[in-house]
Tab-separated table of C-alpha atoms and ligand atoms in Angstrom:
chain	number	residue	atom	x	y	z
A	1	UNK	CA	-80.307	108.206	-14.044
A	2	UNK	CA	-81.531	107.315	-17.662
A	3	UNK	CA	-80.704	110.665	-18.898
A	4	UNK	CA	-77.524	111.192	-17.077
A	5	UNK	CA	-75.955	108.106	-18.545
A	6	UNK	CA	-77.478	108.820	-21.595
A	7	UNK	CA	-75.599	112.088	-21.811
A	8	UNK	CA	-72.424	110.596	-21.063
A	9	UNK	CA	-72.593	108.182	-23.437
A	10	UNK	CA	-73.196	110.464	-26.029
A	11	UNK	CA	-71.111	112.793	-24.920
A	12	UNK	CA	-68.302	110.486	-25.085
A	13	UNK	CA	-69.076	109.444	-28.650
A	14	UNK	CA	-70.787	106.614	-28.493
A	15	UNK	CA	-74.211	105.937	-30.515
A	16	UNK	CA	-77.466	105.802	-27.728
A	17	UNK	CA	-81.066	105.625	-27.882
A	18	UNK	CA	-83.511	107.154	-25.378
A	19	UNK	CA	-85.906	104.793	-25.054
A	20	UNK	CA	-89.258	106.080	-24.417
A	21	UNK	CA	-92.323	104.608	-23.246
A	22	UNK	CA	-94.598	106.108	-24.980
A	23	UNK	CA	-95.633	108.898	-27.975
A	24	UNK	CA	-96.078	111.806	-24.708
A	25	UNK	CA	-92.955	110.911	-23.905
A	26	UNK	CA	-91.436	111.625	-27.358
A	27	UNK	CA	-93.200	114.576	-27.766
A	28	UNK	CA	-92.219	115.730	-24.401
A	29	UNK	CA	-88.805	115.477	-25.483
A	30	UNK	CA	-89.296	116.910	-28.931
A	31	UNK	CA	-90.899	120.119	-26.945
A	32	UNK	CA	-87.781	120.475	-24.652
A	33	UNK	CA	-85.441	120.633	-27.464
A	34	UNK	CA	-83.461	117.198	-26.967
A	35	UNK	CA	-81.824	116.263	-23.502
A	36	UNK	CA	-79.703	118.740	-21.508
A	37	UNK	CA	-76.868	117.648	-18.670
A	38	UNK	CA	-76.317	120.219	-16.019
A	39	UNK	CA	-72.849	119.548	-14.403
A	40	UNK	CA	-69.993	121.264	-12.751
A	41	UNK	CA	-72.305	124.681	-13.126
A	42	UNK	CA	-72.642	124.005	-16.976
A	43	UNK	CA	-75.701	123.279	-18.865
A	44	UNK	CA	-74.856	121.251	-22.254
A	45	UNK	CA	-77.023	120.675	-25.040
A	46	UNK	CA	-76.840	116.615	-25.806
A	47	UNK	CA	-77.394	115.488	-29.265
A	48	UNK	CA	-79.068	112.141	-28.872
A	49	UNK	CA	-81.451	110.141	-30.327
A	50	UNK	CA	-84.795	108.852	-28.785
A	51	UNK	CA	-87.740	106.452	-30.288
A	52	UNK	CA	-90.868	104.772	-28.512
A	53	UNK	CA	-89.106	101.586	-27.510
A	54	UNK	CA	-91.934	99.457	-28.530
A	55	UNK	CA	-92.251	100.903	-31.576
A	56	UNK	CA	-88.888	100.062	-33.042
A	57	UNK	CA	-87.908	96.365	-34.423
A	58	UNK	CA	-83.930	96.629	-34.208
A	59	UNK	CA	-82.778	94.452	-31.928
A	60	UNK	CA	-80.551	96.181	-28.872
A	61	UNK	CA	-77.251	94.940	-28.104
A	62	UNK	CA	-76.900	96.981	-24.706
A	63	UNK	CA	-79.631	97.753	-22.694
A	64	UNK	CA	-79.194	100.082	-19.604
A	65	UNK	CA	-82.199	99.704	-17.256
A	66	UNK	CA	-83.254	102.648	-14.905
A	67	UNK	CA	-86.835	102.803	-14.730
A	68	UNK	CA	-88.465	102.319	-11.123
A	69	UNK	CA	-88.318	98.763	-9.642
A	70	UNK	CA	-91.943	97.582	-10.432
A	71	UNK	CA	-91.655	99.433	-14.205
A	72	UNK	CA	-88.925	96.915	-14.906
A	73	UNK	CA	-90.827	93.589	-16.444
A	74	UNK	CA	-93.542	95.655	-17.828
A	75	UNK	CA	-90.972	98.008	-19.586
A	76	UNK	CA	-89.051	94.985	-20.302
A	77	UNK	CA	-91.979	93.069	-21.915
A	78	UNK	CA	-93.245	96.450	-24.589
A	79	UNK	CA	-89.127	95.237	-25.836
A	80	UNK	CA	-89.196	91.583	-25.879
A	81	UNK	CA	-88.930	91.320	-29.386
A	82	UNK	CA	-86.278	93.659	-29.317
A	83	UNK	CA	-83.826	91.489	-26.985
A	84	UNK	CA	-82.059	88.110	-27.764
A	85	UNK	CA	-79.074	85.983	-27.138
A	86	UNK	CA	-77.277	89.443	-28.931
A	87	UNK	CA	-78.152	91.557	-25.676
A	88	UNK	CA	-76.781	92.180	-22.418
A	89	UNK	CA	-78.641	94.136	-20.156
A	90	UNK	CA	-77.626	96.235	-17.008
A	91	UNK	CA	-80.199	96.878	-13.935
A	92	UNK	CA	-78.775	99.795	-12.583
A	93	UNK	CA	-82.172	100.770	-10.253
A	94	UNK	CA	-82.866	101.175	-6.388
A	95	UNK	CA	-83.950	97.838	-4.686
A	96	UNK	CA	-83.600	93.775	-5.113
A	97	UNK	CA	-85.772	91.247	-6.805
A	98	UNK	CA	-85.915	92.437	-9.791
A	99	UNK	CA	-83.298	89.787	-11.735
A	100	UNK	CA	-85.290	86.950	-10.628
A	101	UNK	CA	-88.691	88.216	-12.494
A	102	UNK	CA	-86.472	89.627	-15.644
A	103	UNK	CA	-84.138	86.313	-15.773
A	104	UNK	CA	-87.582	84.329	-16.240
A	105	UNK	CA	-89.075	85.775	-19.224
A	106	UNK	CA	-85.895	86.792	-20.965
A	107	UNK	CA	-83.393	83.934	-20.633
A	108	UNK	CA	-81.209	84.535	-23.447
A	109	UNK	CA	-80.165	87.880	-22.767
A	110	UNK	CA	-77.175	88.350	-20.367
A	111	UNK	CA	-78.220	90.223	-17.412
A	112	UNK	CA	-75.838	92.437	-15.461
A	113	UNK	CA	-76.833	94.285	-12.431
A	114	UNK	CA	-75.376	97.379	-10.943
A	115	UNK	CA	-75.317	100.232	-8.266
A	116	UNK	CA	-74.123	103.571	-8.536
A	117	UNK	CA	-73.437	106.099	-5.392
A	118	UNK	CA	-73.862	109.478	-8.252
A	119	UNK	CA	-76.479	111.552	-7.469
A	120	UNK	CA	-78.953	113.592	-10.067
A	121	UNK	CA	-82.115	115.264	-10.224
A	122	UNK	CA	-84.374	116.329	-13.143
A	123	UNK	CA	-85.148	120.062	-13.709
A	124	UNK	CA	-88.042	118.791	-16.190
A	125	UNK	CA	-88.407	115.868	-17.815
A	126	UNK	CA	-85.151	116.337	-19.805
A	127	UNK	CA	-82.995	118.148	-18.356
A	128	UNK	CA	-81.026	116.238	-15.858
A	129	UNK	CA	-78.409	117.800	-13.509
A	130	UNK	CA	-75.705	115.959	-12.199
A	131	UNK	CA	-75.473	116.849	-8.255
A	132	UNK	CA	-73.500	114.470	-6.894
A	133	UNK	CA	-70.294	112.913	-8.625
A	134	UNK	CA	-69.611	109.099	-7.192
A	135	UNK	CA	-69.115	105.018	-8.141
A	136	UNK	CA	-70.473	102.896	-10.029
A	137	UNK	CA	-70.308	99.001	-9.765
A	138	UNK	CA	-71.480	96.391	-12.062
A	139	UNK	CA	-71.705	92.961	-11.553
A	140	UNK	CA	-73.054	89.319	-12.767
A	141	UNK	CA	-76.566	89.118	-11.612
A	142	UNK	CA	-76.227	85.723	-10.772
A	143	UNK	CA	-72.329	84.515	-9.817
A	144	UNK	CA	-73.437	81.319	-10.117
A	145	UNK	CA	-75.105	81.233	-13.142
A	146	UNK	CA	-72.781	83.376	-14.647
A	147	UNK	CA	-70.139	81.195	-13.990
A	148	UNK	CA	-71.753	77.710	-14.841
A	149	UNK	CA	-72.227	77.766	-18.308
A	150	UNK	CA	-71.807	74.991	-19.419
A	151	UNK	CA	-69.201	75.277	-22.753
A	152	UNK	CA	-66.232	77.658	-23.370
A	153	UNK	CA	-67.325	78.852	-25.943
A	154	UNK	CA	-70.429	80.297	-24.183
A	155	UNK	CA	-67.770	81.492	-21.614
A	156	UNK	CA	-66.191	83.297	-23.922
A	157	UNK	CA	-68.957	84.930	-25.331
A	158	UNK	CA	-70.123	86.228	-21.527
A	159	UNK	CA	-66.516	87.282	-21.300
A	160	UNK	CA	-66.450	89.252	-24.318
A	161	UNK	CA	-70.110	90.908	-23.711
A	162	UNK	CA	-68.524	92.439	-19.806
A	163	UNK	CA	-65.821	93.680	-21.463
A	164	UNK	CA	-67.967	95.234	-24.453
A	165	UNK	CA	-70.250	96.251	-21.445
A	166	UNK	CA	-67.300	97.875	-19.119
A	167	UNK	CA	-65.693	99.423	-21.581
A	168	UNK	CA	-68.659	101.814	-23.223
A	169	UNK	CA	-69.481	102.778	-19.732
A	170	UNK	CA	-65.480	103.821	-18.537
A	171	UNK	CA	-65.472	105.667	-22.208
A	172	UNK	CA	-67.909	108.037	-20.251
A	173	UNK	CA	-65.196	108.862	-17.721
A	174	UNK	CA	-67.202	107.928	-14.917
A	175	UNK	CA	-65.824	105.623	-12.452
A	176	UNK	CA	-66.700	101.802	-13.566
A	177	UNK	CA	-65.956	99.153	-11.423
A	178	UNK	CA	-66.243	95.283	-11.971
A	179	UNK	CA	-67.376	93.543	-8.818
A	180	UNK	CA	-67.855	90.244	-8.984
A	181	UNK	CA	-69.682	89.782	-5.150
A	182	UNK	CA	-72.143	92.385	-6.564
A	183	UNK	CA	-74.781	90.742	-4.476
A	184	UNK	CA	-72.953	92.093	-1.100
A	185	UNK	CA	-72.850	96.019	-2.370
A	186	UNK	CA	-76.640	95.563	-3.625
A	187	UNK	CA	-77.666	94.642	0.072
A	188	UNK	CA	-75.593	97.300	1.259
A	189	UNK	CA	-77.324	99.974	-1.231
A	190	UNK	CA	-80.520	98.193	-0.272
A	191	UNK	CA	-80.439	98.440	3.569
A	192	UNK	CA	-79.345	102.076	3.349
A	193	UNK	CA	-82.638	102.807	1.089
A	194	UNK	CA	-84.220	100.630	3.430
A	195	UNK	CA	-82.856	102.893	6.726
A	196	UNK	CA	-83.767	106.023	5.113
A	197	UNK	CA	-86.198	106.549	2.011
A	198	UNK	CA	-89.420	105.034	3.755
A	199	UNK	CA	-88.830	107.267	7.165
A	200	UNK	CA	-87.985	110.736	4.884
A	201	UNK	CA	-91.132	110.070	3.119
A	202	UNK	CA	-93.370	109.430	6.100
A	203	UNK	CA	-91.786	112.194	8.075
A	204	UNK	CA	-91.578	114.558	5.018
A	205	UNK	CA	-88.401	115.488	5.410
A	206	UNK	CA	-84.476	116.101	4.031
A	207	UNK	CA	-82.331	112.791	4.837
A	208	UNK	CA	-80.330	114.390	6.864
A	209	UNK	CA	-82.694	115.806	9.533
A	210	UNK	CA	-83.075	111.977	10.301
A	211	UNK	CA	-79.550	111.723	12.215
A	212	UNK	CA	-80.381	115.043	14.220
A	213	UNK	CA	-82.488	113.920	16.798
A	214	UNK	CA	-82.603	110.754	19.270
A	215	UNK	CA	-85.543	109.483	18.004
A	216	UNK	CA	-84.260	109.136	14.901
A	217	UNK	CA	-81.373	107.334	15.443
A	218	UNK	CA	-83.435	104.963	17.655
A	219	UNK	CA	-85.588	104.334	14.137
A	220	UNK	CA	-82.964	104.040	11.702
A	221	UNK	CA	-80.961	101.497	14.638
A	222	UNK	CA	-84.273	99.473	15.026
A	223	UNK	CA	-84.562	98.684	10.675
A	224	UNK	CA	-80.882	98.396	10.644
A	225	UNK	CA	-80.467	95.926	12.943
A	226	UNK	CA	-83.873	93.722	11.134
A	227	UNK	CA	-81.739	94.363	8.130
A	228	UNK	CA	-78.390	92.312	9.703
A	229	UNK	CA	-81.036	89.902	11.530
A	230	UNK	CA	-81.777	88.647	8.100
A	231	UNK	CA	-78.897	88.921	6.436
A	232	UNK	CA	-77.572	86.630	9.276
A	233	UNK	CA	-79.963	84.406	8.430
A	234	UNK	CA	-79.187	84.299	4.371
A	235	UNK	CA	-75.776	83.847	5.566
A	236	UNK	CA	-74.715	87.755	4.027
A	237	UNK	CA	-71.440	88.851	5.374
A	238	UNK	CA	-72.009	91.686	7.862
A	239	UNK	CA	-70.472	94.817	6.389
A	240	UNK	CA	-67.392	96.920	7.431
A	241	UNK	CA	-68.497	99.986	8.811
A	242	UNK	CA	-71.669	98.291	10.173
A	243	UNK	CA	-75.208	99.094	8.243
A	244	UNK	CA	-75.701	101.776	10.940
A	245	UNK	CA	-72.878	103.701	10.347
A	246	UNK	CA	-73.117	103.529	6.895
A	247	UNK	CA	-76.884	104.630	7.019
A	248	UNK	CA	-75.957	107.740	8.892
A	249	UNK	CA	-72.994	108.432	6.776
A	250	UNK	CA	-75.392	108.616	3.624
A	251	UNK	CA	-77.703	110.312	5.463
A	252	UNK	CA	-75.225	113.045	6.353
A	253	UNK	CA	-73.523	113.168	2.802
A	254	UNK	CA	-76.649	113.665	0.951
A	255	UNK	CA	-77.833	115.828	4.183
A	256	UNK	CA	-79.922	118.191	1.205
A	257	UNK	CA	-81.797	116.145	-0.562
A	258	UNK	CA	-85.051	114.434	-0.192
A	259	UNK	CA	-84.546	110.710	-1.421
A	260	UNK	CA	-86.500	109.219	-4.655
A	261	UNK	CA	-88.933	107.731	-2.025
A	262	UNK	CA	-89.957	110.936	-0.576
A	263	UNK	CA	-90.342	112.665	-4.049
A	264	UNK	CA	-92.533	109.638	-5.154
A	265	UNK	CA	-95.124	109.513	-2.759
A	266	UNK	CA	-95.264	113.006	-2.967
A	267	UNK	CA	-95.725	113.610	-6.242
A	268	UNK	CA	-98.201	110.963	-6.078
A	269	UNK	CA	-96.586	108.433	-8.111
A	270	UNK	CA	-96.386	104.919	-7.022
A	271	UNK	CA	-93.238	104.071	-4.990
A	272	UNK	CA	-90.593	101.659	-4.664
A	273	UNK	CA	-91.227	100.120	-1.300
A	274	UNK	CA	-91.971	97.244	-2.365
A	275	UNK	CA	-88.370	96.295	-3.499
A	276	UNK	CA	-86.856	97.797	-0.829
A	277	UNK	CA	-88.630	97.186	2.752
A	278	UNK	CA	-91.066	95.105	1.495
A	279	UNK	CA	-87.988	92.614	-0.373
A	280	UNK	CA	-86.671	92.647	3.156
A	281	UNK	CA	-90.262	91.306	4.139
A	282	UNK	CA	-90.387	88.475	1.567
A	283	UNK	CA	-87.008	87.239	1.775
A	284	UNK	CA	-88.125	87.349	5.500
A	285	UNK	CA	-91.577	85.555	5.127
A	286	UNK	CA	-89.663	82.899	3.595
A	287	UNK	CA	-87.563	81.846	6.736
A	288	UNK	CA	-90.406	82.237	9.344
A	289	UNK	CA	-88.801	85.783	10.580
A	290	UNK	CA	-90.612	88.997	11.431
A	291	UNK	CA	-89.704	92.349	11.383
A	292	UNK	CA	-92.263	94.228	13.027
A	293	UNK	CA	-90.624	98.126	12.227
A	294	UNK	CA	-89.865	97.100	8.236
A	295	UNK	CA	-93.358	95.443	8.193
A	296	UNK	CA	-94.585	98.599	9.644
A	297	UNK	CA	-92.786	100.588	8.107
A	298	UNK	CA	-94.050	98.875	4.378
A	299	UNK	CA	-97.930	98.869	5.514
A	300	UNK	CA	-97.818	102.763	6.540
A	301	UNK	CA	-96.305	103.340	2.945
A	302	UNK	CA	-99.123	101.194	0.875
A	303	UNK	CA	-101.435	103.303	3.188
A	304	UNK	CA	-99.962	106.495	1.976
A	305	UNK	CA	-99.963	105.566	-1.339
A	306	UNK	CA	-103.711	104.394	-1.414
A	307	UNK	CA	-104.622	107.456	0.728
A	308	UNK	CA	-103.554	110.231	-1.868
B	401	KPL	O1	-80.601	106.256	-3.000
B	401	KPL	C1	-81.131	107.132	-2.359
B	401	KPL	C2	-82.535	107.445	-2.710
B	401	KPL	O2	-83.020	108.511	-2.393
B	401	KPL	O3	-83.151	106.575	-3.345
B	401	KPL	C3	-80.397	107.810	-1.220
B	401	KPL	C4	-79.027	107.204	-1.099
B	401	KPL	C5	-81.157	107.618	0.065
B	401	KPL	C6	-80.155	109.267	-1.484
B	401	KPL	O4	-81.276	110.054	-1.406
């Protein structure tokens, strides 16, 4: 997602920085000749520049976010001389919890959060192709503290940095919405990860071979239906068409492809269960309910994970 955006961006005139964790990285990129975007059956060379993020001591102004869930404060903290009062930063990742832990050691910043429906895949490292064209959403990460600061002058300022924000991104031409009940589309995202990466990983399998037999349906029913249970319980509007149907919808429009969960574990690489299912669990935990198939569902992923 990092390197689709970033192409956009750039593409659309705007200056951007890769941000890179480390001197591999960089040299990785060096090696591939700069980023490439595949899209609409065209490869384009993107001229953009990328540094060791740590490295640098410029301050960033906008900070786009895609790294996996549980790379977020670590990433975050190699910057944190890099980000001030001057910043506002967009998590646009898979899963939830991740504002809470980012809103604690950077304060200052203003912190946006977003979801996106676009789909892309990496032919190496740096070369990104851009499979599925769809929406984008950002949002406040927090209505409430968005909203309740405290001067107008302060409001103005938050004002000014969403419009700074939402305006860069539509300059790319992809389609930017502002939603200000971002919370209710990031559970909605988050129970359709929830519904289908953990089962396409365990079963090793394309998402949508999970709609094509009983059993399967009987599975993805059982999490959805933990997922309302607690939603009910945070008092989260149900959605229109029900988690279910949305669950198989995705699972039928991205029939092909084997979700970031799947291609995780099996690459061996640490996965991002525990802000999906396992953010179900805590949220969960908190209000005394169980949800034996999500629970399950987590522990046979951890399992997986320690197993390779
Ligand atoms: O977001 C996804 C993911 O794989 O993480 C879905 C929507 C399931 C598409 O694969």
């Amino acid at each position: 997602m990092g390197c689709m955006w970033g192409s956009y961006l750039a593409i659309s005139q705007q200056p951007v920085t890769l941000m890179l964790r480390d001197s591999s990285k960089l040299e990785t990129f060096q090696q591939e000749g700069g980023l490439q975007l595949e899209t609409q059956g065209r490869c384009l060379p993107i001229s953009v520049k990328a540094e060791i993020a740590s490295e640098s001591q410029a301050i960033v102004r906008h900070l786009l976010v895609t790294v996996k869930a549980q790379d977020t404060v670590p990433a975050l903290k190699a910057i944190a001389h890099r980000l001030g009062k001057e910043t506002s930063i967009i998590l646009l990742q898979n899963g939830m919890g991740m504002t809470e832990a980012v809103q604690h050691f950077i304060p200052l910043a203003q912190l946006f959060v977003g979801t996106t429906t676009h789909g892309c895949y990496r032919k190496s490292q740096f070369h990104v192709v851009h499979a599925g064209w769809g929406q984008t959403w950002i949002g406040p990460a927090e209505p409430s503290v968005f909203e309740s600061v405290s001067t107008s002058e302060a409001q103005a300022l938050s004002e000014e940095k969403k419009q700074r924000i939402l305006s860069s991104l539509r300059e790319t031409g992809l389609q930017i919405q502002w939603e200000k009940a971002i919370e209710q589309r990031l559970w909605q995202k988050l129970g359709v990860n929830c519904g289908i990466n953990a089962l396409t990983a365990l079963l090793d399998c394309q998402n949508g071979r999970l709609v094509e037999f009983p059993e399967g349906e009987r599975l993805l029913n059982g999490i959805c239906q933990e997922v309302e249970q607690l939603k009910h319980h945070l008092s989260i509007p149900r959605e229109d068409p029900p988690l279910y149907e949305m669950v198989r919808r995705v699972a039928r429009q991205t029939t092909e492809n084997y979700s970031s969960m799947h291609q995780d574990l099996h690459r061996g690489l640490k996965t991002e269960i525990d802000a999906i299912n396992g953010y179900l669990l805590k949220r969960a935990e908190a209000l005394s309910l169980d949800l034996p198939i999500n629970r399950f569902l987590v522990d046979l992923i951890h399992m997986k994970e320690k197993l390779k």
